[in-house]
Short mmCIF file of C-alpha atoms in Angstrom, two decimals:
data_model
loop_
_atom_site.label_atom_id
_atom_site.label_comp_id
_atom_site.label_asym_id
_atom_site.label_seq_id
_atom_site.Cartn_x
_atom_site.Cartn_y
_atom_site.Cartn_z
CA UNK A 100 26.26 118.07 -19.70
CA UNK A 101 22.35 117.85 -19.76
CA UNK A 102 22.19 115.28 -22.22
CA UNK A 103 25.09 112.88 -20.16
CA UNK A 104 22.97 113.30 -16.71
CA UNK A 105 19.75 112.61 -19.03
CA UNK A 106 21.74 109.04 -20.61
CA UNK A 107 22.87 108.16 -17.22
CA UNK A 108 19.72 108.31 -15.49
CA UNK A 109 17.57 105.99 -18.37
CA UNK A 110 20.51 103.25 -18.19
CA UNK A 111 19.98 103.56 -13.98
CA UNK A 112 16.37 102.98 -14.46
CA UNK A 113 16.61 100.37 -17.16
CA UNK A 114 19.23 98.22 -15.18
CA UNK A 115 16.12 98.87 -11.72
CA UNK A 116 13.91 97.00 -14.60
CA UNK A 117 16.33 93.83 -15.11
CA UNK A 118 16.93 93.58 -11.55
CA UNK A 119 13.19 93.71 -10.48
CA UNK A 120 12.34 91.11 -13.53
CA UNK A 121 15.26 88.92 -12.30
CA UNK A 122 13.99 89.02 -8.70
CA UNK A 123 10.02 88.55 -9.83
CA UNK A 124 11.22 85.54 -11.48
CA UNK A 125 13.38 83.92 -8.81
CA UNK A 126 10.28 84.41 -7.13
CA UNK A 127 8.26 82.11 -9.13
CA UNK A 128 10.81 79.54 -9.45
CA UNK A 129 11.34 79.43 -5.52
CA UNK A 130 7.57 79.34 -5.43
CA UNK A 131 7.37 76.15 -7.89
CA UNK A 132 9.88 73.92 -6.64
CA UNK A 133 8.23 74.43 -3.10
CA UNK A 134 5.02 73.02 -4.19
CA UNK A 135 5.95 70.87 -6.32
CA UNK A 136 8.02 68.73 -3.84
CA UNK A 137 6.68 68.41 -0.12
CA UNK A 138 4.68 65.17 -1.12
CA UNK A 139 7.78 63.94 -1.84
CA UNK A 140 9.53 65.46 1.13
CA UNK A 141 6.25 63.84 3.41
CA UNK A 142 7.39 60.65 1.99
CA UNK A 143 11.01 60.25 2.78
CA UNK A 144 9.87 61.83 6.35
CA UNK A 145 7.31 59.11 7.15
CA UNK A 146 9.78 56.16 6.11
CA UNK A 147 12.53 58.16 7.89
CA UNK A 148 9.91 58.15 10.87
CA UNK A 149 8.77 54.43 10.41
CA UNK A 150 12.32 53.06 10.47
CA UNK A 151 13.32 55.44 13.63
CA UNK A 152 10.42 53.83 15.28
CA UNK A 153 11.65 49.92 14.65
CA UNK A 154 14.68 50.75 15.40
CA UNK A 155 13.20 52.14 18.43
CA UNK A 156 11.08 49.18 19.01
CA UNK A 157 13.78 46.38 18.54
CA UNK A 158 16.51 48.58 20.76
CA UNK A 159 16.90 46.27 23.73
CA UNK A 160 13.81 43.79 23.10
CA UNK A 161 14.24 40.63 23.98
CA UNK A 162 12.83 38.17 21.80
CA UNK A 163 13.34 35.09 23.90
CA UNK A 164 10.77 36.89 26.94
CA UNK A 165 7.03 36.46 26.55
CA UNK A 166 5.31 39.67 26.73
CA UNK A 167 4.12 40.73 30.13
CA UNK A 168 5.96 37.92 31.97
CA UNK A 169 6.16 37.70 35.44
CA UNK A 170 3.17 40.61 35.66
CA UNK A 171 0.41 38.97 33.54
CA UNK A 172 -0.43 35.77 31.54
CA UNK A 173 -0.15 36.76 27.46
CA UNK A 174 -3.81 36.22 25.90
CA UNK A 175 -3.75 34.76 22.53
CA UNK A 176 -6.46 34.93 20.38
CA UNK A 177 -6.95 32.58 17.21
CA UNK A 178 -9.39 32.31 14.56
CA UNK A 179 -9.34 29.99 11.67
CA UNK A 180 -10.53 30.34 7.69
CA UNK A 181 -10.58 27.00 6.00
CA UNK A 182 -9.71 27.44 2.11
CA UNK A 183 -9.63 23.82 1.07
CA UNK A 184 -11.00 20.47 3.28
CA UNK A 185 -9.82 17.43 2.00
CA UNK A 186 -9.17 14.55 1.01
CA UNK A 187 -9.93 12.03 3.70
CA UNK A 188 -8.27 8.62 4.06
CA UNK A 189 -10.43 5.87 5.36
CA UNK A 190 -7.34 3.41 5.28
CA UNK A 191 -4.90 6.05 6.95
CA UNK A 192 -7.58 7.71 9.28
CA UNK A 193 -6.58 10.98 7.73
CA UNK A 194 -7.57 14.21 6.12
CA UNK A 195 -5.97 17.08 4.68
CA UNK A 196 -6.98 20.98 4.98
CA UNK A 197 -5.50 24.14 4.16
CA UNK A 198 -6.08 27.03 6.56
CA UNK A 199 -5.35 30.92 7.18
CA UNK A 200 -3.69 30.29 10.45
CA UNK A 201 -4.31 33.70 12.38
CA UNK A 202 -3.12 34.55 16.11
CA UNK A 203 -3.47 38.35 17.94
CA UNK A 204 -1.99 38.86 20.86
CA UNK A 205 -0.32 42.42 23.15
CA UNK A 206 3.17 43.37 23.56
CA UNK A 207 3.40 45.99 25.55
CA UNK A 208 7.08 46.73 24.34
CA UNK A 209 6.17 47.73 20.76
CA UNK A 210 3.76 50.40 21.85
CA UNK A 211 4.37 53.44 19.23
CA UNK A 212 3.45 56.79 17.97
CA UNK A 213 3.35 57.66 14.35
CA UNK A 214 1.44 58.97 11.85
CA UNK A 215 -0.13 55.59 11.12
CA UNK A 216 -1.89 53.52 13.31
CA UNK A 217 -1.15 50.15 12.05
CA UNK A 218 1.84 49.01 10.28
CA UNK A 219 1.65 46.94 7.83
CA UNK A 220 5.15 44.64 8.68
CA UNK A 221 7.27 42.15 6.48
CA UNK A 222 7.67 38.85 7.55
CA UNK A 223 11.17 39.10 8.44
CA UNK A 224 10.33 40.96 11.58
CA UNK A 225 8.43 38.07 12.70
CA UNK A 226 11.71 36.78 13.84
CA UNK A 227 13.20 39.19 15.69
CA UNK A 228 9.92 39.19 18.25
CA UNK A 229 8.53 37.01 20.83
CA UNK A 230 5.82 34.46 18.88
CA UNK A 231 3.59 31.78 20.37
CA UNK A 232 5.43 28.18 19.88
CA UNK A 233 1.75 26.87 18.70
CA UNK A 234 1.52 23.55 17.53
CA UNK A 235 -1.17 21.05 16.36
CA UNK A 236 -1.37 18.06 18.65
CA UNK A 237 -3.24 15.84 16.54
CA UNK A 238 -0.92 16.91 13.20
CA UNK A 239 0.90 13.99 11.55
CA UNK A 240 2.54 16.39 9.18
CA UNK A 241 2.26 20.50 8.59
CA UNK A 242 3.58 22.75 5.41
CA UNK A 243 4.06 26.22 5.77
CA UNK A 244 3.68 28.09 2.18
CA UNK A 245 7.27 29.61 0.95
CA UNK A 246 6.25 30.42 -2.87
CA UNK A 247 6.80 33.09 -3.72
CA UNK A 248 7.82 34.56 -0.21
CA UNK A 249 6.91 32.93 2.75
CA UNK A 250 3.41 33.19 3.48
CA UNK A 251 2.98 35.27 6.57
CA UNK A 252 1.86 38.77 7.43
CA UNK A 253 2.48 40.39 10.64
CA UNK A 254 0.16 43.84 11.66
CA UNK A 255 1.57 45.82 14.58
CA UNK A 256 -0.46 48.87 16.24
CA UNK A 257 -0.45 51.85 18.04
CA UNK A 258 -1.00 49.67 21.80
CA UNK A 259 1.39 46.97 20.90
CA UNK A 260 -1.36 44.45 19.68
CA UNK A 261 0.06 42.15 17.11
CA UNK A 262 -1.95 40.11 14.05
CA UNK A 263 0.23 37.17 12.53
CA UNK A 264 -1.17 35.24 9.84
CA UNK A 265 0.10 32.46 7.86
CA UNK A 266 -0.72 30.11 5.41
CA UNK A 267 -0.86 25.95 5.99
CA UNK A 268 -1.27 23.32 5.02
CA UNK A 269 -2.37 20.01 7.57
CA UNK A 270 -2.32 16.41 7.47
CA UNK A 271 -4.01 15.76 11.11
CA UNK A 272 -5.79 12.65 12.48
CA UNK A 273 -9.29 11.52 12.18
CA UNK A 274 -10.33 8.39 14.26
CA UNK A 275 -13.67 6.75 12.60
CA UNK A 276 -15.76 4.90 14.09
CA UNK A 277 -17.24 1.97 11.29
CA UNK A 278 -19.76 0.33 12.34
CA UNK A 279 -22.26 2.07 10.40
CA UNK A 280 -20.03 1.97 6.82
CA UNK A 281 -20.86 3.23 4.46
CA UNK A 282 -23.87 4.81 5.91
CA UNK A 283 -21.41 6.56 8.26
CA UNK A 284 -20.49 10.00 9.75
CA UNK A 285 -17.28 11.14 11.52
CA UNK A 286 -15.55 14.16 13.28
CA UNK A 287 -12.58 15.01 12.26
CA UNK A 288 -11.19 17.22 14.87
CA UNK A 289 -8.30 19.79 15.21
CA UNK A 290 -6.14 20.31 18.22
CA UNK A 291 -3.73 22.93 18.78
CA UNK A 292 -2.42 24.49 21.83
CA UNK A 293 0.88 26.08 23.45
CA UNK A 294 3.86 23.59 23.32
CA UNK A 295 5.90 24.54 26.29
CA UNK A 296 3.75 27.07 27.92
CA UNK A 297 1.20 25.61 30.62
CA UNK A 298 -2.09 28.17 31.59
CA UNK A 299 -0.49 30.32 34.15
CA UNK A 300 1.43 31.92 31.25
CA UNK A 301 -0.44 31.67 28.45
CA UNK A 302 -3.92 30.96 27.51
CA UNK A 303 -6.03 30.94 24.13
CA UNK A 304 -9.33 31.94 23.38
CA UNK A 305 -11.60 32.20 20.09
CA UNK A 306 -11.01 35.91 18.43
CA UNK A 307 -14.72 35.51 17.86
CA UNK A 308 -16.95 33.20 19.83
CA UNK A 309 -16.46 29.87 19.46
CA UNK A 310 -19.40 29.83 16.70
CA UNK A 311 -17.51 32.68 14.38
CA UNK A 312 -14.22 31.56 14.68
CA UNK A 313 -13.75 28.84 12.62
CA UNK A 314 -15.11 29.49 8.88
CA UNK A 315 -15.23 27.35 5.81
CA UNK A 316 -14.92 28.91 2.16
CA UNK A 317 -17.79 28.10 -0.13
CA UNK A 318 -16.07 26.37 -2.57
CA UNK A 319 -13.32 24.37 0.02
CA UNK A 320 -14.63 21.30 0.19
CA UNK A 321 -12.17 18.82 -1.85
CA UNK A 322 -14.23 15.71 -0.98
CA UNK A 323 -15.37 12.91 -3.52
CA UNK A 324 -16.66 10.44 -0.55
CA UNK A 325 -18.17 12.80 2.01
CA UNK A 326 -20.59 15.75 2.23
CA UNK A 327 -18.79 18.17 5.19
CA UNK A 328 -22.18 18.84 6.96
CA UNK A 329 -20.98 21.64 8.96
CA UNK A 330 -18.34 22.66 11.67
CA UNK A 331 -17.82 23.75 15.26
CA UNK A 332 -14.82 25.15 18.19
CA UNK A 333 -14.15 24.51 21.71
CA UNK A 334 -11.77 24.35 23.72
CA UNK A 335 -9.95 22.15 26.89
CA UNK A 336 -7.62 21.79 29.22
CA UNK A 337 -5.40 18.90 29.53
CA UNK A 338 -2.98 17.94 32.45
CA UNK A 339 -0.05 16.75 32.01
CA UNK A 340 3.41 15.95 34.44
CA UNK A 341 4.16 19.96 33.42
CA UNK A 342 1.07 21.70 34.41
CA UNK A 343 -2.04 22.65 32.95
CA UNK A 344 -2.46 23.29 29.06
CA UNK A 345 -5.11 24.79 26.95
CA UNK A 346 -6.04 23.23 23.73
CA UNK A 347 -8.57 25.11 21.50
CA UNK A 348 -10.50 22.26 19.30
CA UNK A 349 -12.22 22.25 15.90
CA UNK A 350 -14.37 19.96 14.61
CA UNK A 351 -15.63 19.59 11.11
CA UNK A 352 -18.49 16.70 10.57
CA UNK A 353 -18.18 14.53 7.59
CA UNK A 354 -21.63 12.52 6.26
CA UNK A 355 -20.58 10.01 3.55
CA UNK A 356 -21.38 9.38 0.42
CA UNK A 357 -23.15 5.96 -0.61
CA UNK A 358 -23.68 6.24 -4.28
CA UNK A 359 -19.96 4.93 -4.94
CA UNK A 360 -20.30 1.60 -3.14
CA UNK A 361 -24.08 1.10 -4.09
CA UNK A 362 -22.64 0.42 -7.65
CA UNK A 363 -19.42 -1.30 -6.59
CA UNK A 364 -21.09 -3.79 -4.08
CA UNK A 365 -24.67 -3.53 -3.08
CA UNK A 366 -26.01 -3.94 -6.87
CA UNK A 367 -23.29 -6.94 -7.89
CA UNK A 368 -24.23 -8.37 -4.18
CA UNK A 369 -27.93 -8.20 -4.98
CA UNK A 370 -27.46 -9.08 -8.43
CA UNK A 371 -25.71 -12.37 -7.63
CA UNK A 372 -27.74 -13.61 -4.77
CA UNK A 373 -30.80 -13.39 -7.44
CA UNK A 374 -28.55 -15.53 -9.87
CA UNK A 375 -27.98 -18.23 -7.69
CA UNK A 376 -31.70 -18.26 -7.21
CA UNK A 377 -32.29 -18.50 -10.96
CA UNK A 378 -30.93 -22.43 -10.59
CA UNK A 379 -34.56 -23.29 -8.58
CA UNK A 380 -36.16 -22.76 -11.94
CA UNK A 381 -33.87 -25.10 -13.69
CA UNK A 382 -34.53 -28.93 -14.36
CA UNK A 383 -33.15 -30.85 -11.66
CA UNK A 384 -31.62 -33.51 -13.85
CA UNK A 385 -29.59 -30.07 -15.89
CA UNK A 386 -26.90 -30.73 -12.66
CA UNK A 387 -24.13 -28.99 -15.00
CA UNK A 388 -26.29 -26.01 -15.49
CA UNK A 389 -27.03 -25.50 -11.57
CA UNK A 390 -23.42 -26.60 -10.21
CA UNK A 391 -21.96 -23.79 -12.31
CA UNK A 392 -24.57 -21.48 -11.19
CA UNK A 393 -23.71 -22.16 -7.50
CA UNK A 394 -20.01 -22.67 -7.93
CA UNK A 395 -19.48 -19.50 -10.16
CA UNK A 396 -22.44 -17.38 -7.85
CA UNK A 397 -19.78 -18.52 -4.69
CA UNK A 398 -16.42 -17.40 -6.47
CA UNK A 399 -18.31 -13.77 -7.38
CA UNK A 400 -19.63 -13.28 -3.87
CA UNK A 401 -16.21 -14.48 -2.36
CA UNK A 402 -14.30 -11.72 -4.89
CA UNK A 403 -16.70 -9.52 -3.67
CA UNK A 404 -16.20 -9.73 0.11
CA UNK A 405 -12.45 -9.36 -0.28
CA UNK A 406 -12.33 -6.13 -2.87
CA UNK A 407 -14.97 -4.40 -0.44
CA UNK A 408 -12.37 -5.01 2.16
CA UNK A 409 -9.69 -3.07 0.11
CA UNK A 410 -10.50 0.47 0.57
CA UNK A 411 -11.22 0.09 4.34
CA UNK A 412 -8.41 -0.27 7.55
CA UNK A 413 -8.32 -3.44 9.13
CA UNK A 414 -10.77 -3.07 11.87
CA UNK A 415 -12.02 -5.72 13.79
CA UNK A 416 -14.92 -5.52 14.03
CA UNK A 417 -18.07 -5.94 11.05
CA UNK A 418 -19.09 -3.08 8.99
CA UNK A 419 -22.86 -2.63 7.91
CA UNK A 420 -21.41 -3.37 4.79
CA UNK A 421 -19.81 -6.72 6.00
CA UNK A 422 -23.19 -7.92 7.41
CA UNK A 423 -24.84 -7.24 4.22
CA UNK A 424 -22.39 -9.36 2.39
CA UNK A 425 -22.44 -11.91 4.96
CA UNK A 426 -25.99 -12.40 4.46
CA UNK A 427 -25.93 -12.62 0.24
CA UNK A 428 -23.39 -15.30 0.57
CA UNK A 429 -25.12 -17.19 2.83
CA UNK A 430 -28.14 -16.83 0.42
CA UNK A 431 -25.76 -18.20 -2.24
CA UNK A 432 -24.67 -20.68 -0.50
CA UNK A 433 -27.58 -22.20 0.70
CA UNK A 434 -28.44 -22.21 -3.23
CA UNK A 435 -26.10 -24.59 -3.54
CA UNK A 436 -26.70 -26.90 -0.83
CA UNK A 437 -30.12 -26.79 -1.67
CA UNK A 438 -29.23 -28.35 -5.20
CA UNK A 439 -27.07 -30.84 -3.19
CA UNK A 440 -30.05 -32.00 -1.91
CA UNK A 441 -32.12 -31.81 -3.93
CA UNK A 442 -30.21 -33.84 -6.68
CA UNK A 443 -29.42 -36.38 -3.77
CA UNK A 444 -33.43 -37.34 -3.72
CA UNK A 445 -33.43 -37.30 -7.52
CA UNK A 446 -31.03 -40.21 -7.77
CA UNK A 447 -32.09 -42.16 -5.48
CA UNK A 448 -36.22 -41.47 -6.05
CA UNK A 449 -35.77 -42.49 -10.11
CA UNK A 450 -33.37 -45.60 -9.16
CA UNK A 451 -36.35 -47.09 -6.85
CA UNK A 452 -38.77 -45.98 -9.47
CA UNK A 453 -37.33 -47.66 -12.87
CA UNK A 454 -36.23 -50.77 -10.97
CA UNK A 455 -39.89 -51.49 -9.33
CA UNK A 456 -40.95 -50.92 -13.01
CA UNK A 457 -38.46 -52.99 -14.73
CA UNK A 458 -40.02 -55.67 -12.09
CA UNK A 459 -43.32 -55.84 -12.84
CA UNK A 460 -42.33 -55.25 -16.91
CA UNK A 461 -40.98 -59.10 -16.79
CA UNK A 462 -43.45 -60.78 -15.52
CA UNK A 463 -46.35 -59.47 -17.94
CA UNK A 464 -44.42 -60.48 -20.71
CA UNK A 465 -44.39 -64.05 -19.96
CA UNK A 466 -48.14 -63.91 -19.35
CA UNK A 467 -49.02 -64.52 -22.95
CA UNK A 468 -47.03 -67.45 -23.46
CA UNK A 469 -48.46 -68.54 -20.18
CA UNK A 470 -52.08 -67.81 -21.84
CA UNK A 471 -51.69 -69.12 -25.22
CA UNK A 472 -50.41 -72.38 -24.18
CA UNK A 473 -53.42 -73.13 -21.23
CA UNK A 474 -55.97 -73.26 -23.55
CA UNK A 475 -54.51 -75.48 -26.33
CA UNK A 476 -53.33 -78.25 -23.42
CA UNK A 477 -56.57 -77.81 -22.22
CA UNK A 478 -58.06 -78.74 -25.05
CA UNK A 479 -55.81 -81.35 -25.83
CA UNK A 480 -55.34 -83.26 -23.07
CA UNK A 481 -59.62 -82.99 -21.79
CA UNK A 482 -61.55 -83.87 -25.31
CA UNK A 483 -60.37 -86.19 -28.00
CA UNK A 484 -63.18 -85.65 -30.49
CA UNK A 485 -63.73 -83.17 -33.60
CA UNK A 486 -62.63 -79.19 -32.01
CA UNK A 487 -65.41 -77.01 -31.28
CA UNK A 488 -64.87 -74.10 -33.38
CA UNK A 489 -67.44 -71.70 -31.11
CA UNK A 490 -65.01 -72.68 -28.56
CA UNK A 491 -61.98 -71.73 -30.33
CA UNK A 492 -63.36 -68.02 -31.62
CA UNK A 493 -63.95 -67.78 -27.47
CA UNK A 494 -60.24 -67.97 -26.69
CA UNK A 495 -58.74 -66.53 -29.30
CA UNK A 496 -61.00 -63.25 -28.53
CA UNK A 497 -59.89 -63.68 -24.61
CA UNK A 498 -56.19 -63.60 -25.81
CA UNK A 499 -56.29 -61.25 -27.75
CA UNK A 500 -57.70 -59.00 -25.50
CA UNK A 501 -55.33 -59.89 -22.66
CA UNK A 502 -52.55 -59.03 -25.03
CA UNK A 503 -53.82 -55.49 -25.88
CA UNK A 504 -54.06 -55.46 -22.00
CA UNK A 505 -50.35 -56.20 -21.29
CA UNK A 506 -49.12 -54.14 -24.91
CA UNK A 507 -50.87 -51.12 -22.63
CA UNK A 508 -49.19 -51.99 -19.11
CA UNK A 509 -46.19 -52.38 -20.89
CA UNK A 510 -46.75 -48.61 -22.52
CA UNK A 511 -47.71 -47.64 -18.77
CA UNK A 512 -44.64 -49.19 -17.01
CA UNK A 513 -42.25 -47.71 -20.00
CA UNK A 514 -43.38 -44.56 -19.34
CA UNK A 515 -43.61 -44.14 -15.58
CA UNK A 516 -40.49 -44.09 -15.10
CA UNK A 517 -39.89 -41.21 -17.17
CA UNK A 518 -42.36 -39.30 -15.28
CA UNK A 519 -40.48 -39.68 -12.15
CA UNK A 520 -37.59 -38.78 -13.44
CA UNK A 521 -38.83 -35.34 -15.06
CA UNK A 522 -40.67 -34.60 -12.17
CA UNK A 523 -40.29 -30.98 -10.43
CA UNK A 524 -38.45 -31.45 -7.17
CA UNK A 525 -40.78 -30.61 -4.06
CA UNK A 526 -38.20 -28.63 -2.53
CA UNK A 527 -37.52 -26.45 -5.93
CA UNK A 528 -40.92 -25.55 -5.14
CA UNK A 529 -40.95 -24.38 -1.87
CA UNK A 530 -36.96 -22.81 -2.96
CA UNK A 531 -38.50 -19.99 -5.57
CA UNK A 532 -40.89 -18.35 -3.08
CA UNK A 533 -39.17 -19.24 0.45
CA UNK A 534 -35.66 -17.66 -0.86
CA UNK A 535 -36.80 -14.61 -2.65
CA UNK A 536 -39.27 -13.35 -0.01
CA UNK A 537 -36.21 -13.76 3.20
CA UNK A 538 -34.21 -11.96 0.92
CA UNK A 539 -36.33 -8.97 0.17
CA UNK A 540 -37.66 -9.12 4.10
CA UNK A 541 -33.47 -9.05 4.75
CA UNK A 542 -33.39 -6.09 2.49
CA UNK A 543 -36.12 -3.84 4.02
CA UNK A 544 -35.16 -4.53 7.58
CA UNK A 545 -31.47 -3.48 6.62
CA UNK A 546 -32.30 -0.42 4.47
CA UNK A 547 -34.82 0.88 6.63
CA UNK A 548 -32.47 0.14 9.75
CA UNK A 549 -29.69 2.17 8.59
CA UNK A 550 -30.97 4.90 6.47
CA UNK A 551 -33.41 5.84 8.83
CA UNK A 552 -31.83 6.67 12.13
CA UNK A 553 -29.41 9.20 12.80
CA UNK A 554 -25.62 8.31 12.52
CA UNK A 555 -23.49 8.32 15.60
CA UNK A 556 -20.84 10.78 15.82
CA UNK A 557 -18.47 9.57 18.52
CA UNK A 558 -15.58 12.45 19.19
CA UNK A 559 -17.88 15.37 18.75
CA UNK A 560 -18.14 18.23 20.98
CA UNK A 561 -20.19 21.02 21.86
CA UNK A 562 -18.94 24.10 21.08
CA UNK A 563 -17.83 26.00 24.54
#
């Protein structure tokens, strides 16, 4: 009997071990999965949180009401980053740029409270609030980015105060002024503003200043023909039938480049005007040499005038460049008159000369017949005795001396005529100084007229 009450009370106090052992180690495993998981728990709380709240939000909004209407006007504030400026067309009055697009403004009817202040939103909600209809008034065509997604991002916090951000791309208007081209510079401005919303409801201002708000990237300028010299903002109001309007401006200032036509038309321009100048140097009687040097020197500077014209819109009115050409082929051309005249005074100065010395070349070749007969008849015809032979010595010497007298005049008279006609032309002479120093006093006045004063910018503004 002692030994069964002994058994009975080891087996009670061995099945008290299990049990405490089993409990101890529910214990631990309780403990375990309840650290192990409230990060996750946290997690499916806050989106479980974040989702009550849009649902929240978007309950009852109205998406077609600007915020605050009827109480207050909606401020909207912009601010521009430039990644890429360019390219400019001169022919289309043009340029391109690709901006960060970014507005802010308050909606009082997405006010929340979470455990984030901002949330970071998808673009899809974009559409199922109340955006600004901005548009660009001087844009001839605009690209929103779609690849991958659509390029937008849309920040909503704690107040209600929106940030919407998107990505574009801009082909806007740039009028240019060209009187000064190529030594030109332009400002190529950027309008945007409300489309159907005058100033009473809705007005923007620089997020900024006016001097912040509008950046350029270091490496965005995409311009072979222009430096971009810098940039500024403003803004304007405009009335219209409607109402009043704001319009926020940007203008970015554009300095050309000059190198490109300098080789493509200054240095062929100069080039030719000193090759129709090369024909002064040439005899004047070589009058195939010098009419191809004036025909072909006109051709080139015609060719000339019309490719400059190419790359340019049809203004109407002269470019610096225009009046530069304009003066080389009148240089060229007046080579060629010049010729003109001169081989008009050539022809008819060596006619007159070789006919007046063909004229007195006959007569002093009858002389010694003339000569050589008087003296014989003389003789004859006066005296009928024995010849003197002192006398005849004394007129054969005479004769023979006037005969080496006309062999020379002949020489002379053969060879006078020669001499006129090889003669350098009077106005050739005056030609190779008179034309080379106009043209380089043409040259300095021009240079030093347009690369030393300071371009005028018509269209720029202050920034306000």
């Amino acid at each position: 009997m002692g030994y069964g009450i002994r058994y009975s009370s080891k087996m009670r106090g061995l099945w008290v071990g299990v049990v405490f052992l089993c409990v101890l180690c529910r214990l631990s495993f309780s403990q375990t999965a309840t650290t192990a998981t409230p990060k996750g728990n946290e997690l499916n709380d806050n989106i479980t949180i974040f989702t009550r709240i849009l649902d929240g939000l978007l309950d009852g909004y109205d998406n077609r009401l600007r915020p605050g209407l009827g109480e207050m006007v909606t401020e909207i504030k912009t601010n521009i980053f430039v990644t890429s400026f360019g390219p400019v067309s001169d022919t289309e009055m043009e340029y391109t740029i690709d901006v960060f697009f970014r507005q802010s403004w308050k909606d009082e009817r997405l006010r929340f409270k979470g455990p984030m202040d901002t949330l970071p939103l998808n673009n899809l909600l974009a559409s199922n609030i109340w955006t600004p209809d901005t548009f660009f008034l001087n844009g001839k065509k605009s690209v929103a980015h779609n690849m991958t997604t659509p390029n937008k991002l849309l920040r909503l916090k704690e107040d209600g105060t929106l940030l919407y951000t998107m990505r574009l791309t801009i082909s806007a208007e740039c009028p240019m002024q060209l009187e000064d081209f190529p030594m030109d510079a332009h400002a190529c401005p950027l309008k945007f503003g409300s489309y159907a919303y005058p100033m009473s409801e809705v007005v923007y201002i620089w997020t900024e200043g006016a001097a912040r708000s509008v950046v350029v990237a270091e490496d965005g300028s995409r311009l072979n023909q222009y430096h971009l010299i810098g940039q500024t903002a403003g803004s304007e109001e405009i009335s219209t039938s409607r109402g009043q309007y704001t319009v926020m401006m940007a203008h970015f200032y554009l300095k050309r480049k000059i190198g490109y036509f300098v080789i493509q038309t200054y240095m062929p321009c100069f080039m030719t005007v000193i090759l129709s100048q090369v024909s002064f140097w040439l005899n004047r009687e070589s009058v195939p040499a010098r009419t191809v040097f004036g025909v072909t020197t006109v051709l080139t500077m015609t060719t000339l005038s019309i490719s400059a014209r190419n790359s340019l819109p049809k203004v109407a009115y002269a470019t610096a460049m225009d009046w530069f050409i304009a003066v080389c082929y009148a240089f060229v051309f007046s080579a060629l008159i010049e010729f003109a005249t001169v081989n008009y005074f050539t022809k008819r100065s060596w006619a007159w000369d070789g006919k007046k010395a063909m004229e007195a070349q006959q007569p002093k070749r009858k002389d010694p017949l003339a000569l050589s007969k008087k003296p014989n008849n003389a003789c004859s015809a006066g005296v009928n005795y024995t010849p003197n032979m002192t006398k005849d010595t004394a007129i054969a010497t005479i004769s023979n001396s006037t005969a080496v007298q006309l062999k020379s005049g002949e020489t002379k008279a053969a060879i006078d005529p020669k001499k006129t006609y090889n003669s350098v032309s009077k106005i050739d002479k005056m030609s190779r100084i008179v034309f080379p120093v106009l043209f380089g006093t043409f040259n300095l006045v021009y240079w030093a007229t347009y690369l030393n004063r300071e371009p005028v910018i018509k269209g720029a503004m202050s920034p306000t």
